mmCIF file of C-alpha atoms in Angstrom:
data_model
loop_
_atom_site.group_PDB
_atom_site.id
_atom_site.type_symbol
_atom_site.label_atom_id
_atom_site.label_comp_id
_atom_site.label_asym_id
_atom_site.label_seq_id
_atom_site.Cartn_x
_atom_site.Cartn_y
_atom_site.Cartn_z
ATOM 1 C CA MET A 1 -28.936 5.297 -43.343
ATOM 2 C CA SER A 2 -28.108 2.756 -46.018
ATOM 3 C CA SER A 3 -26.999 -0.664 -45.125
ATOM 4 C CA SER A 4 -23.562 -0.036 -46.649
ATOM 5 C CA SER A 5 -22.853 3.032 -44.605
ATOM 6 C CA ALA A 6 -24.004 1.266 -41.461
ATOM 7 C CA ALA A 7 -21.687 -1.570 -42.138
ATOM 8 C CA SER A 8 -18.674 0.820 -42.575
ATOM 9 C CA LYS A 9 -19.314 2.556 -39.212
ATOM 10 C CA PRO A 10 -16.779 1.483 -36.535
ATOM 11 C CA SER A 11 -18.378 -0.463 -33.734
ATOM 12 C CA PRO A 12 -18.233 0.999 -30.211
ATOM 13 C CA ILE A 13 -15.931 -1.948 -29.204
ATOM 14 C CA ALA A 14 -13.451 -1.100 -31.903
ATOM 15 C CA GLU A 15 -13.290 2.501 -30.730
ATOM 16 C CA ALA A 16 -12.254 1.475 -27.173
ATOM 17 C CA SER A 17 -9.212 -0.656 -27.606
ATOM 18 C CA PRO A 18 -7.722 -1.475 -24.185
ATOM 19 C CA VAL A 19 -4.175 -0.595 -23.254
ATOM 20 C CA SER A 20 -1.584 -3.146 -22.233
ATOM 21 C CA LEU A 21 0.263 -2.690 -18.906
ATOM 22 C CA CYS A 22 3.087 -4.687 -20.472
ATOM 23 C CA THR A 23 3.790 -1.643 -22.792
ATOM 24 C CA ARG A 24 4.201 0.807 -19.933
ATOM 25 C CA GLU A 25 7.589 1.445 -18.379
ATOM 26 C CA PRO A 26 6.811 4.577 -16.111
ATOM 27 C CA ARG A 27 9.531 6.820 -14.813
ATOM 28 C CA VAL A 28 8.554 8.727 -11.625
ATOM 29 C CA PRO A 29 10.569 11.881 -10.856
ATOM 30 C CA ALA A 30 11.603 12.581 -7.283
ATOM 31 C CA ASP A 31 9.321 15.624 -6.833
ATOM 32 C CA ARG A 32 6.298 13.370 -7.734
ATOM 33 C CA LEU A 33 7.424 10.888 -5.087
ATOM 34 C CA VAL A 34 7.391 13.619 -2.524
ATOM 35 C CA ALA A 35 4.064 15.175 -3.705
ATOM 36 C CA GLU A 36 2.320 11.869 -3.719
ATOM 37 C CA MET A 37 3.044 11.107 -0.049
ATOM 38 C CA VAL A 38 -0.552 11.607 1.017
ATOM 39 C CA PRO A 39 -3.348 8.931 1.559
ATOM 40 C CA PRO A 40 -4.302 7.207 -1.754
ATOM 41 C CA PRO A 41 -7.676 7.778 -3.421
ATOM 42 C CA ARG A 42 -9.523 4.982 -1.559
ATOM 43 C CA PHE A 43 -8.596 6.604 1.750
ATOM 44 C CA ASP A 44 -8.870 10.201 0.759
ATOM 45 C CA SER A 45 -12.225 10.763 2.553
ATOM 46 C CA VAL A 46 -11.875 8.353 5.426
ATOM 47 C CA ARG A 47 -12.037 9.641 8.961
ATOM 48 C CA PHE A 48 -12.094 8.102 12.472
ATOM 49 C CA SER A 49 -15.908 8.817 12.416
ATOM 50 C CA THR A 50 -16.273 6.549 9.282
ATOM 51 C CA TYR A 51 -14.473 3.641 10.887
ATOM 52 C CA ILE A 52 -17.020 1.157 12.146
ATOM 53 C CA PRO A 53 -15.668 -0.949 15.000
ATOM 54 C CA ASP A 54 -16.668 -4.556 15.320
ATOM 55 C CA PRO A 55 -18.692 -4.511 18.538
ATOM 56 C CA ASN A 56 -17.216 -8.054 19.381
ATOM 57 C CA GLN A 57 -13.608 -6.588 19.088
ATOM 58 C CA PRO A 58 -13.099 -3.914 21.777
ATOM 59 C CA SER A 59 -9.488 -3.422 20.601
ATOM 60 C CA GLN A 60 -10.804 -1.625 17.505
ATOM 61 C CA THR A 61 -12.696 0.997 19.517
ATOM 62 C CA GLU A 62 -9.665 1.295 21.788
ATOM 63 C CA ALA A 63 -7.336 1.942 18.942
ATOM 64 C CA VAL A 64 -9.663 4.835 17.515
ATOM 65 C CA HIS A 65 -9.503 6.526 20.942
ATOM 66 C CA ALA A 66 -5.838 6.142 21.213
ATOM 67 C CA LEU A 67 -5.167 7.497 17.757
ATOM 68 C CA GLU A 68 -7.549 10.458 18.314
ATOM 69 C CA GLU A 69 -5.562 11.395 21.449
ATOM 70 C CA PHE A 70 -2.327 10.859 19.515
ATOM 71 C CA ALA A 71 -3.409 13.170 16.759
ATOM 72 C CA GLY A 72 -4.446 15.837 19.260
ATOM 73 C CA GLY A 73 -1.132 15.870 20.757
ATOM 74 C CA LEU A 74 0.626 16.726 17.469
ATOM 75 C CA GLY A 75 -0.636 20.279 17.229
ATOM 76 C CA GLY A 76 1.463 23.347 17.889
ATOM 77 C CA ALA A 77 5.014 24.118 16.743
ATOM 78 C CA HIS A 78 7.176 21.422 15.308
ATOM 79 C CA ALA A 79 9.343 19.837 17.941
ATOM 80 C CA SER A 80 12.576 20.656 16.080
ATOM 81 C CA GLY A 81 11.629 24.273 15.432
ATOM 82 C CA ALA A 82 12.113 23.838 11.700
ATOM 83 C CA GLY A 83 11.037 26.676 9.436
ATOM 84 C CA LYS A 84 8.371 26.805 6.906
ATOM 85 C CA THR A 85 8.907 26.501 3.155
ATOM 86 C CA GLY A 86 7.187 27.682 0.015
ATOM 87 C CA LYS A 87 7.826 24.306 -1.728
ATOM 88 C CA ARG A 88 6.171 21.225 -0.483
ATOM 89 C CA GLY A 89 8.273 18.732 1.319
ATOM 90 C CA PHE A 90 11.606 20.577 1.129
ATOM 91 C CA LEU A 91 12.060 22.595 4.348
ATOM 92 C CA GLY A 92 14.631 25.172 5.446
ATOM 93 C CA PHE A 93 16.556 24.630 8.610
ATOM 94 C CA GLY A 94 18.306 26.855 11.073
ATOM 95 C CA ARG A 95 21.261 25.760 13.072
ATOM 96 C CA ALA A 96 19.515 25.848 16.247
ATOM 97 C CA LYS A 97 19.739 22.615 18.281
ATOM 98 C CA ALA A 98 16.533 20.642 18.419
ATOM 99 C CA PRO A 99 15.122 20.107 21.889
ATOM 100 C CA LYS A 100 15.393 16.549 23.297
ATOM 101 C CA THR A 101 12.825 14.065 22.050
ATOM 102 C CA PRO A 102 10.145 13.531 24.610
ATOM 103 C CA ALA A 103 10.449 10.460 26.858
ATOM 104 C CA GLY A 104 8.821 7.303 25.625
ATOM 105 C CA PRO A 105 7.969 6.128 22.125
ATOM 106 C CA ARG A 106 7.425 8.905 19.561
ATOM 107 C CA GLY A 107 5.202 6.650 17.434
ATOM 108 C CA VAL A 108 2.242 4.318 17.334
ATOM 109 C CA TYR A 109 2.349 1.005 15.591
ATOM 110 C CA LEU A 110 -0.997 -0.600 14.473
ATOM 111 C CA ASP A 111 -0.538 -4.389 14.510
ATOM 112 C CA GLY A 112 -3.228 -6.682 13.345
ATOM 113 C CA GLY A 113 -4.447 -9.125 10.735
ATOM 114 C CA TYR A 114 -5.325 -8.152 7.178
ATOM 115 C CA GLY A 115 -8.708 -6.471 6.575
ATOM 116 C CA VAL A 116 -9.113 -5.086 10.091
ATOM 117 C CA GLY A 117 -9.036 -1.517 8.919
ATOM 118 C CA LYS A 118 -5.443 -0.546 9.747
ATOM 119 C CA THR A 119 -4.887 1.551 6.660
ATOM 120 C CA HIS A 120 -8.237 3.357 7.272
ATOM 121 C CA LEU A 121 -7.110 4.267 10.819
ATOM 122 C CA LEU A 122 -3.598 5.330 9.641
ATOM 123 C CA ALA A 123 -5.134 7.561 6.918
ATOM 124 C CA SER A 124 -7.673 8.905 9.470
ATOM 125 C CA LEU A 125 -4.730 9.870 11.707
ATOM 126 C CA TRP A 126 -3.135 11.698 8.904
ATOM 127 C CA HIS A 127 -6.297 13.633 8.275
ATOM 128 C CA ALA A 128 -6.830 14.364 11.956
ATOM 129 C CA THR A 129 -3.380 15.639 12.642
ATOM 130 C CA PRO A 130 -3.632 19.449 12.971
ATOM 131 C CA ALA A 131 -0.987 20.481 10.473
ATOM 132 C CA GLU A 132 -0.799 21.564 6.857
ATOM 133 C CA PRO A 133 -0.648 18.692 4.350
ATOM 134 C CA SER A 134 2.883 19.811 3.517
ATOM 135 C CA LEU A 135 3.919 18.940 7.063
ATOM 136 C CA LYS A 136 2.468 15.377 7.011
ATOM 137 C CA ALA A 137 3.587 12.442 4.869
ATOM 138 C CA PHE A 138 1.841 9.173 4.135
ATOM 139 C CA GLY A 139 3.353 6.331 2.088
ATOM 140 C CA THR A 140 4.001 2.589 2.021
ATOM 141 C CA PHE A 141 7.214 1.062 3.234
ATOM 142 C CA VAL A 142 8.200 0.399 -0.353
ATOM 143 C CA GLU A 143 7.550 3.967 -1.258
ATOM 144 C CA LEU A 144 9.616 5.289 1.637
ATOM 145 C CA THR A 145 12.555 3.212 0.801
ATOM 146 C CA ASN A 146 12.261 4.265 -2.902
ATOM 147 C CA LEU A 147 12.232 7.898 -1.797
ATOM 148 C CA VAL A 148 15.625 7.348 -0.210
ATOM 149 C CA GLY A 149 16.881 5.814 -3.428
ATOM 150 C CA ALA A 150 15.559 8.699 -5.461
ATOM 151 C CA LEU A 151 16.715 11.544 -3.306
ATOM 152 C CA GLY A 152 19.546 10.057 -1.391
ATOM 153 C CA PHE A 153 19.703 9.449 2.411
ATOM 154 C CA GLN A 154 20.715 12.957 3.555
ATOM 155 C CA GLN A 155 18.125 14.731 1.307
ATOM 156 C CA THR A 156 15.380 12.338 2.467
ATOM 157 C CA VAL A 157 16.175 13.199 6.120
ATOM 158 C CA GLN A 158 16.183 16.872 5.249
ATOM 159 C CA THR A 159 12.837 16.593 3.321
ATOM 160 C CA LEU A 160 11.113 14.821 6.122
ATOM 161 C CA SER A 161 12.666 16.337 9.187
ATOM 162 C CA GLY A 162 10.319 19.261 9.192
ATOM 163 C CA HIS A 163 7.213 17.241 9.227
ATOM 164 C CA ARG A 164 4.922 16.688 12.158
ATOM 165 C CA LEU A 165 3.922 13.154 11.246
ATOM 166 C CA LEU A 166 5.200 10.347 8.986
ATOM 167 C CA CYS A 167 2.701 7.491 8.351
ATOM 168 C CA ILE A 168 4.190 4.290 6.987
ATOM 169 C CA ASP A 169 1.696 1.723 5.686
ATOM 170 C CA GLU A 170 2.524 -1.971 5.206
ATOM 171 C CA PHE A 171 5.699 -1.814 7.377
ATOM 172 C CA GLU A 172 7.669 -4.870 6.582
ATOM 173 C CA LEU A 173 11.380 -5.845 6.647
ATOM 174 C CA ASP A 174 12.095 -8.267 3.811
ATOM 175 C CA ASP A 175 15.936 -7.939 3.730
ATOM 176 C CA PRO A 176 18.845 -6.831 5.922
ATOM 177 C CA GLY A 177 19.501 -3.706 3.785
ATOM 178 C CA ASP A 178 16.125 -2.311 4.480
ATOM 179 C CA THR A 179 16.447 -3.076 8.170
ATOM 180 C CA VAL A 180 19.580 -0.952 8.599
ATOM 181 C CA LEU A 181 18.424 1.768 6.235
ATOM 182 C CA VAL A 182 14.979 2.348 7.911
ATOM 183 C CA SER A 183 16.355 1.962 11.366
ATOM 184 C CA THR A 184 18.862 4.791 10.751
ATOM 185 C CA LEU A 185 16.309 6.975 8.908
ATOM 186 C CA LEU A 186 13.644 6.696 11.497
ATOM 187 C CA GLY A 187 16.157 7.296 14.377
ATOM 188 C CA LYS A 188 17.161 10.542 12.737
ATOM 189 C CA LEU A 189 13.609 11.615 12.081
ATOM 190 C CA VAL A 190 12.551 10.959 15.693
ATOM 191 C CA ASP A 191 15.571 12.937 16.900
ATOM 192 C CA ALA A 192 14.323 15.827 14.689
ATOM 193 C CA GLY A 193 10.907 15.689 16.410
ATOM 194 C CA VAL A 194 8.923 13.813 13.729
ATOM 195 C CA ALA A 195 6.089 11.677 15.058
ATOM 196 C CA LEU A 196 5.750 8.266 13.556
ATOM 197 C CA ALA A 197 2.715 5.980 12.808
ATOM 198 C CA ALA A 198 2.883 2.570 11.013
ATOM 199 C CA THR A 199 0.801 -0.377 10.137
ATOM 200 C CA SER A 200 1.883 -3.959 9.845
ATOM 201 C CA ASN A 201 0.743 -7.535 10.214
ATOM 202 C CA THR A 202 3.874 -8.234 12.497
ATOM 203 C CA LEU A 203 4.743 -6.801 15.856
ATOM 204 C CA PRO A 204 7.698 -4.409 15.644
ATOM 205 C CA GLY A 205 9.963 -6.685 17.666
ATOM 206 C CA LYS A 206 9.179 -9.625 15.382
ATOM 207 C CA LEU A 207 10.004 -7.949 12.020
ATOM 208 C CA GLY A 208 12.003 -9.983 9.647
ATOM 209 C CA GLU A 209 11.289 -13.267 11.269
ATOM 210 C CA GLY A 210 11.070 -16.078 8.698
ATOM 211 C CA ARG A 211 12.456 -13.821 5.954
ATOM 212 C CA PHE A 212 16.070 -13.350 6.737
ATOM 213 C CA ALA A 213 18.487 -13.890 9.608
ATOM 214 C CA ALA A 214 16.700 -11.410 11.824
ATOM 215 C CA ALA A 215 18.819 -12.297 14.888
ATOM 216 C CA ASP A 216 21.878 -10.870 13.188
ATOM 217 C CA PHE A 217 20.078 -7.535 12.961
ATOM 218 C CA LEU A 218 18.510 -7.542 16.486
ATOM 219 C CA ARG A 219 20.006 -4.252 17.441
ATOM 220 C CA GLU A 220 18.364 -2.454 14.434
ATOM 221 C CA ILE A 221 15.082 -4.345 14.954
ATOM 222 C CA GLN A 222 14.988 -3.463 18.685
ATOM 223 C CA GLY A 223 15.870 0.141 17.830
ATOM 224 C CA LEU A 224 12.918 0.335 15.443
ATOM 225 C CA SER A 225 10.664 -1.203 18.099
ATOM 226 C CA ALA A 226 11.682 1.357 20.666
ATOM 227 C CA HIS A 227 10.290 4.173 18.472
ATOM 228 C CA PHE A 228 6.746 2.742 18.670
ATOM 229 C CA ARG A 229 3.916 2.016 21.116
ATOM 230 C CA ALA A 230 2.091 -1.005 19.650
ATOM 231 C CA LEU A 231 -1.635 -1.020 19.382
ATOM 232 C CA ARG A 232 -3.075 -4.453 18.661
ATOM 233 C CA ILE A 233 -6.248 -4.414 16.488
ATOM 234 C CA ASP A 234 -8.055 -7.732 16.482
ATOM 235 C CA GLY A 235 -10.919 -8.803 14.191
ATOM 236 C CA GLU A 236 -11.908 -10.521 10.970
ATOM 237 C CA ASP A 237 -11.407 -9.233 7.402
ATOM 238 C CA TYR A 238 -14.004 -6.546 7.016
ATOM 239 C CA ARG A 239 -14.006 -6.910 3.234
ATOM 240 C CA HIS A 240 -15.603 -10.275 3.735
ATOM 241 C CA ARG A 241 -18.009 -9.727 6.595
ATOM 242 C CA GLY A 242 -21.313 -11.015 5.535
ATOM 243 C CA LEU A 243 -20.408 -10.945 1.831
ATOM 244 C CA PRO A 244 -20.691 -13.901 -0.670
ATOM 245 C CA GLU A 245 -17.672 -15.783 -1.774
ATOM 246 C CA ALA A 246 -15.387 -14.274 -4.446
ATOM 247 C CA PRO A 247 -17.002 -14.427 -7.899
ATOM 248 C CA ALA A 248 -15.707 -17.349 -10.098
ATOM 249 C CA PRO A 249 -13.355 -16.290 -12.857
ATOM 250 C CA TYR A 250 -14.940 -15.469 -16.174
ATOM 251 C CA SER A 251 -14.195 -16.979 -19.649
ATOM 252 C CA GLU A 252 -11.361 -15.505 -21.652
ATOM 253 C CA GLU A 253 -13.992 -14.284 -24.199
ATOM 254 C CA GLN A 254 -15.951 -12.432 -21.542
ATOM 255 C CA VAL A 255 -12.870 -10.771 -20.069
ATOM 256 C CA THR A 256 -11.713 -9.667 -23.556
ATOM 257 C CA LYS A 257 -15.057 -8.403 -24.553
ATOM 258 C CA ALA A 258 -15.434 -6.386 -21.368
ATOM 259 C CA ALA A 259 -11.971 -4.896 -21.781
ATOM 260 C CA TYR A 260 -12.841 -3.568 -25.225
ATOM 261 C CA ALA A 261 -16.211 -2.346 -24.060
ATOM 262 C CA THR A 262 -14.787 -0.432 -21.011
ATOM 263 C CA GLU A 263 -13.204 2.916 -21.474
ATOM 264 C CA GLY A 264 -9.887 3.188 -19.657
ATOM 265 C CA ALA A 265 -9.487 -0.645 -19.282
ATOM 266 C CA SER A 266 -6.286 -2.604 -19.720
ATOM 267 C CA LEU A 267 -5.979 -6.145 -21.135
ATOM 268 C CA ASP A 268 -3.079 -8.436 -20.477
ATOM 269 C CA ASP A 269 -2.133 -12.149 -20.348
ATOM 270 C CA PHE A 270 -1.429 -12.825 -16.713
ATOM 271 C CA PRO A 271 1.881 -14.690 -17.239
ATOM 272 C CA HIS A 272 3.151 -11.915 -19.480
ATOM 273 C CA LEU A 273 2.215 -9.266 -16.884
ATOM 274 C CA LEU A 274 4.119 -11.118 -14.244
ATOM 275 C CA ASP A 275 7.233 -11.145 -16.501
ATOM 276 C CA HIS A 276 6.762 -7.407 -17.109
ATOM 277 C CA LEU A 277 6.556 -6.649 -13.356
ATOM 278 C CA ALA A 278 10.028 -7.933 -13.001
ATOM 279 C CA ARG A 279 11.261 -5.160 -15.290
ATOM 280 C CA VAL A 280 9.534 -2.378 -13.405
ATOM 281 C CA HIS A 281 10.575 -1.290 -9.995
ATOM 282 C CA PRO A 282 7.729 -1.906 -7.404
ATOM 283 C CA SER A 283 7.735 1.704 -6.377
ATOM 284 C CA ARG A 284 6.427 2.538 -9.934
ATOM 285 C CA TYR A 285 3.552 0.197 -9.855
ATOM 286 C CA GLY A 286 1.241 3.085 -8.914
ATOM 287 C CA ALA A 287 2.337 4.991 -11.963
ATOM 288 C CA LEU A 288 1.853 1.778 -13.965
ATOM 289 C CA THR A 289 -1.836 1.969 -13.204
ATOM 290 C CA ASP A 290 -2.254 5.729 -13.988
ATOM 291 C CA GLY A 291 -5.650 6.483 -15.662
ATOM 292 C CA LEU A 292 -6.988 2.963 -15.507
ATOM 293 C CA ASN A 293 -10.618 2.363 -14.844
ATOM 294 C CA ALA A 294 -10.335 -1.482 -14.890
ATOM 295 C CA VAL A 295 -7.656 -4.189 -15.184
ATOM 296 C CA CYS A 296 -8.612 -7.183 -17.298
ATOM 297 C CA LEU A 297 -6.413 -10.329 -17.069
ATOM 298 C CA THR A 298 -6.588 -13.648 -19.024
ATOM 299 C CA ASP A 299 -5.151 -17.007 -18.085
ATOM 300 C CA VAL A 300 -4.547 -16.378 -14.360
ATOM 301 C CA GLN A 301 -2.199 -19.128 -13.152
ATOM 302 C CA PRO A 302 -0.501 -20.012 -9.901
ATOM 303 C CA ILE A 303 2.492 -17.761 -9.023
ATOM 304 C CA PRO A 304 5.726 -19.600 -9.932
ATOM 305 C CA ASP A 305 8.081 -18.297 -7.316
ATOM 306 C CA GLN A 306 8.347 -16.103 -4.268
ATOM 307 C CA SER A 307 9.962 -12.956 -5.981
ATOM 308 C CA THR A 308 7.138 -12.949 -8.481
ATOM 309 C CA ALA A 309 4.551 -13.351 -5.636
ATOM 310 C CA LEU A 310 5.937 -10.358 -3.740
ATOM 311 C CA ARG A 311 5.747 -8.184 -6.877
ATOM 312 C CA LEU A 312 2.112 -9.128 -7.420
ATOM 313 C CA VAL A 313 1.426 -8.278 -3.731
ATOM 314 C CA VAL A 314 2.566 -4.664 -4.373
ATOM 315 C CA LEU A 315 0.626 -4.485 -7.536
ATOM 316 C CA ALA A 316 -2.492 -5.653 -5.773
ATOM 317 C CA ASP A 317 -1.976 -3.055 -3.114
ATOM 318 C CA ARG A 318 -1.667 -0.216 -5.618
ATOM 319 C CA LEU A 319 -4.864 -1.315 -7.497
ATOM 320 C CA TYR A 320 -6.741 -1.548 -4.317
ATOM 321 C CA ASP A 321 -5.465 1.910 -3.159
ATOM 322 C CA ARG A 322 -6.768 3.371 -6.447
ATOM 323 C CA GLU A 323 -10.006 1.337 -6.471
ATOM 324 C CA VAL A 324 -9.365 -0.316 -9.823
ATOM 325 C CA PRO A 325 -11.610 -3.279 -10.433
ATOM 326 C CA VAL A 326 -9.958 -6.516 -11.669
ATOM 327 C CA LEU A 327 -11.704 -8.843 -14.033
ATOM 328 C CA ALA A 328 -10.006 -12.221 -14.763
ATOM 329 C CA SER A 329 -10.219 -15.590 -16.499
ATOM 330 C CA GLY A 330 -8.294 -18.650 -15.355
ATOM 331 C CA LEU A 331 -7.833 -19.683 -11.692
ATOM 332 C CA PRO A 332 -9.652 -17.796 -8.878
ATOM 333 C CA PHE A 333 -7.418 -15.503 -6.809
ATOM 334 C CA ASP A 334 -7.483 -17.702 -3.802
ATOM 335 C CA GLN A 335 -5.433 -20.290 -5.697
ATOM 336 C CA LEU A 336 -2.596 -17.888 -6.735
ATOM 337 C CA PHE A 337 -0.247 -18.789 -3.959
ATOM 338 C CA SER A 338 1.061 -22.252 -3.131
ATOM 339 C CA GLU A 339 0.578 -23.973 0.210
ATOM 340 C CA ASP A 340 4.312 -23.412 0.980
ATOM 341 C CA MET A 341 3.967 -19.707 0.313
ATOM 342 C CA LEU A 342 0.792 -19.463 2.554
ATOM 343 C CA LYS A 343 2.740 -21.057 5.396
ATOM 344 C CA GLY A 344 6.016 -19.146 5.049
ATOM 345 C CA GLY A 345 7.383 -15.887 6.263
ATOM 346 C CA TYR A 346 5.395 -13.742 3.834
ATOM 347 C CA ARG A 347 2.027 -15.503 4.353
ATOM 348 C CA LYS A 348 0.317 -12.453 5.832
ATOM 349 C CA LYS A 349 1.181 -10.453 2.628
ATOM 350 C CA TYR A 350 -0.226 -13.134 0.497
ATOM 351 C CA PHE A 351 -3.443 -13.334 2.465
ATOM 352 C CA ARG A 352 -3.831 -9.584 2.242
ATOM 353 C CA ALA A 353 -3.270 -9.794 -1.537
ATOM 354 C CA ILE A 354 -5.908 -12.480 -1.840
ATOM 355 C CA SER A 355 -8.340 -10.397 0.251
ATOM 356 C CA ARG A 356 -7.814 -7.241 -1.783
ATOM 357 C CA LEU A 357 -7.950 -8.968 -5.205
ATOM 358 C CA THR A 358 -11.109 -10.697 -4.171
ATOM 359 C CA ALA A 359 -12.644 -7.424 -3.263
ATOM 360 C CA LEU A 360 -11.640 -5.886 -6.627
ATOM 361 C CA ALA A 361 -12.997 -8.874 -8.461
ATOM 362 C CA ARG A 362 -16.397 -8.227 -6.831
ATOM 363 C CA ASP A 363 -16.087 -4.619 -7.997
ATOM 364 C CA ALA A 364 -15.613 -5.848 -11.577
ATOM 365 C CA LYS A 365 -18.780 -7.878 -11.815
ATOM 366 C CA GLY A 366 -20.664 -4.952 -13.395
ATOM 367 C CA LEU A 367 -18.191 -5.031 -16.415
ATOM 368 C CA VAL A 368 -19.503 -8.179 -17.738
ATOM 369 C CA THR A 369 -22.610 -8.363 -19.901
ATOM 370 C CA GLN A 370 -24.225 -11.766 -20.216
#
């Protein structure tokens, strides 16, 4: 090959231009919202047998046993006698009156700190429940409230009422509207015979504390709490057990080079991405990351305000669910949130985001060539 022809040949880097998340404005149809109410890719293959309890935390082993027993009790005919359907999620109903809901809570609530494996256990419960996937639903709290927004309240009740089990990950009450909405929705689903399971960093009776005037909505919060039997799961963040500290941020040049060299990577300036997140509903952050193999960020800076911080938490969750590594320059992820944020009502969310972003940063180390 002549030197002139070699010089004209495009370089591998030029052939792999990264996408920008800031150019994406996904629209998610309602049928996709329903179809995607299954455990995310990271938790697709987890089972109770793959959960490794910390021998120093007996509550972890106790939770596994309790959930296995709970799953075993969900077999047989649906409590409401709802009929089957040929289309996933939308069920036909007769006019027969549903039998009374069994005495006692119709749900389990996994309470514990970030990184103790609550989502692993919740997904394991979904997999272990003896019912067709179309009769089980799994989604985050944000995804559930967005489903109501997309379908309307009555259609959401109809869609989910024929299910054996509804799993709600990251159950949090951030505003009074969500409190009333979810309290009413779950009450109707329990009346229809749907079993509930949820994870949170906050006990059900303490939801909303430090975020809004929870005392004004005590009836709704207590009503939510009555649906669940709380299972406390103690322990340290498994993502950091025996692992080194989070890798230091890379240079902007290293991040940019890795983005161009990695097929399916995105490349964005961090402050610009934060601005873009304000224009995309958090329920669409999963779709925002469709097809990505890596997220590359330059100029990571402290989060300027609480609204922006909460949006970043949701993005971090979706990236973690989808196992998308994150390579960044600027500040390390443990300096994203201010001291006031880490002491406030949303502190557990922020610590979870730091933990997950740190894990994804470790996953991204192989993208950088020295």
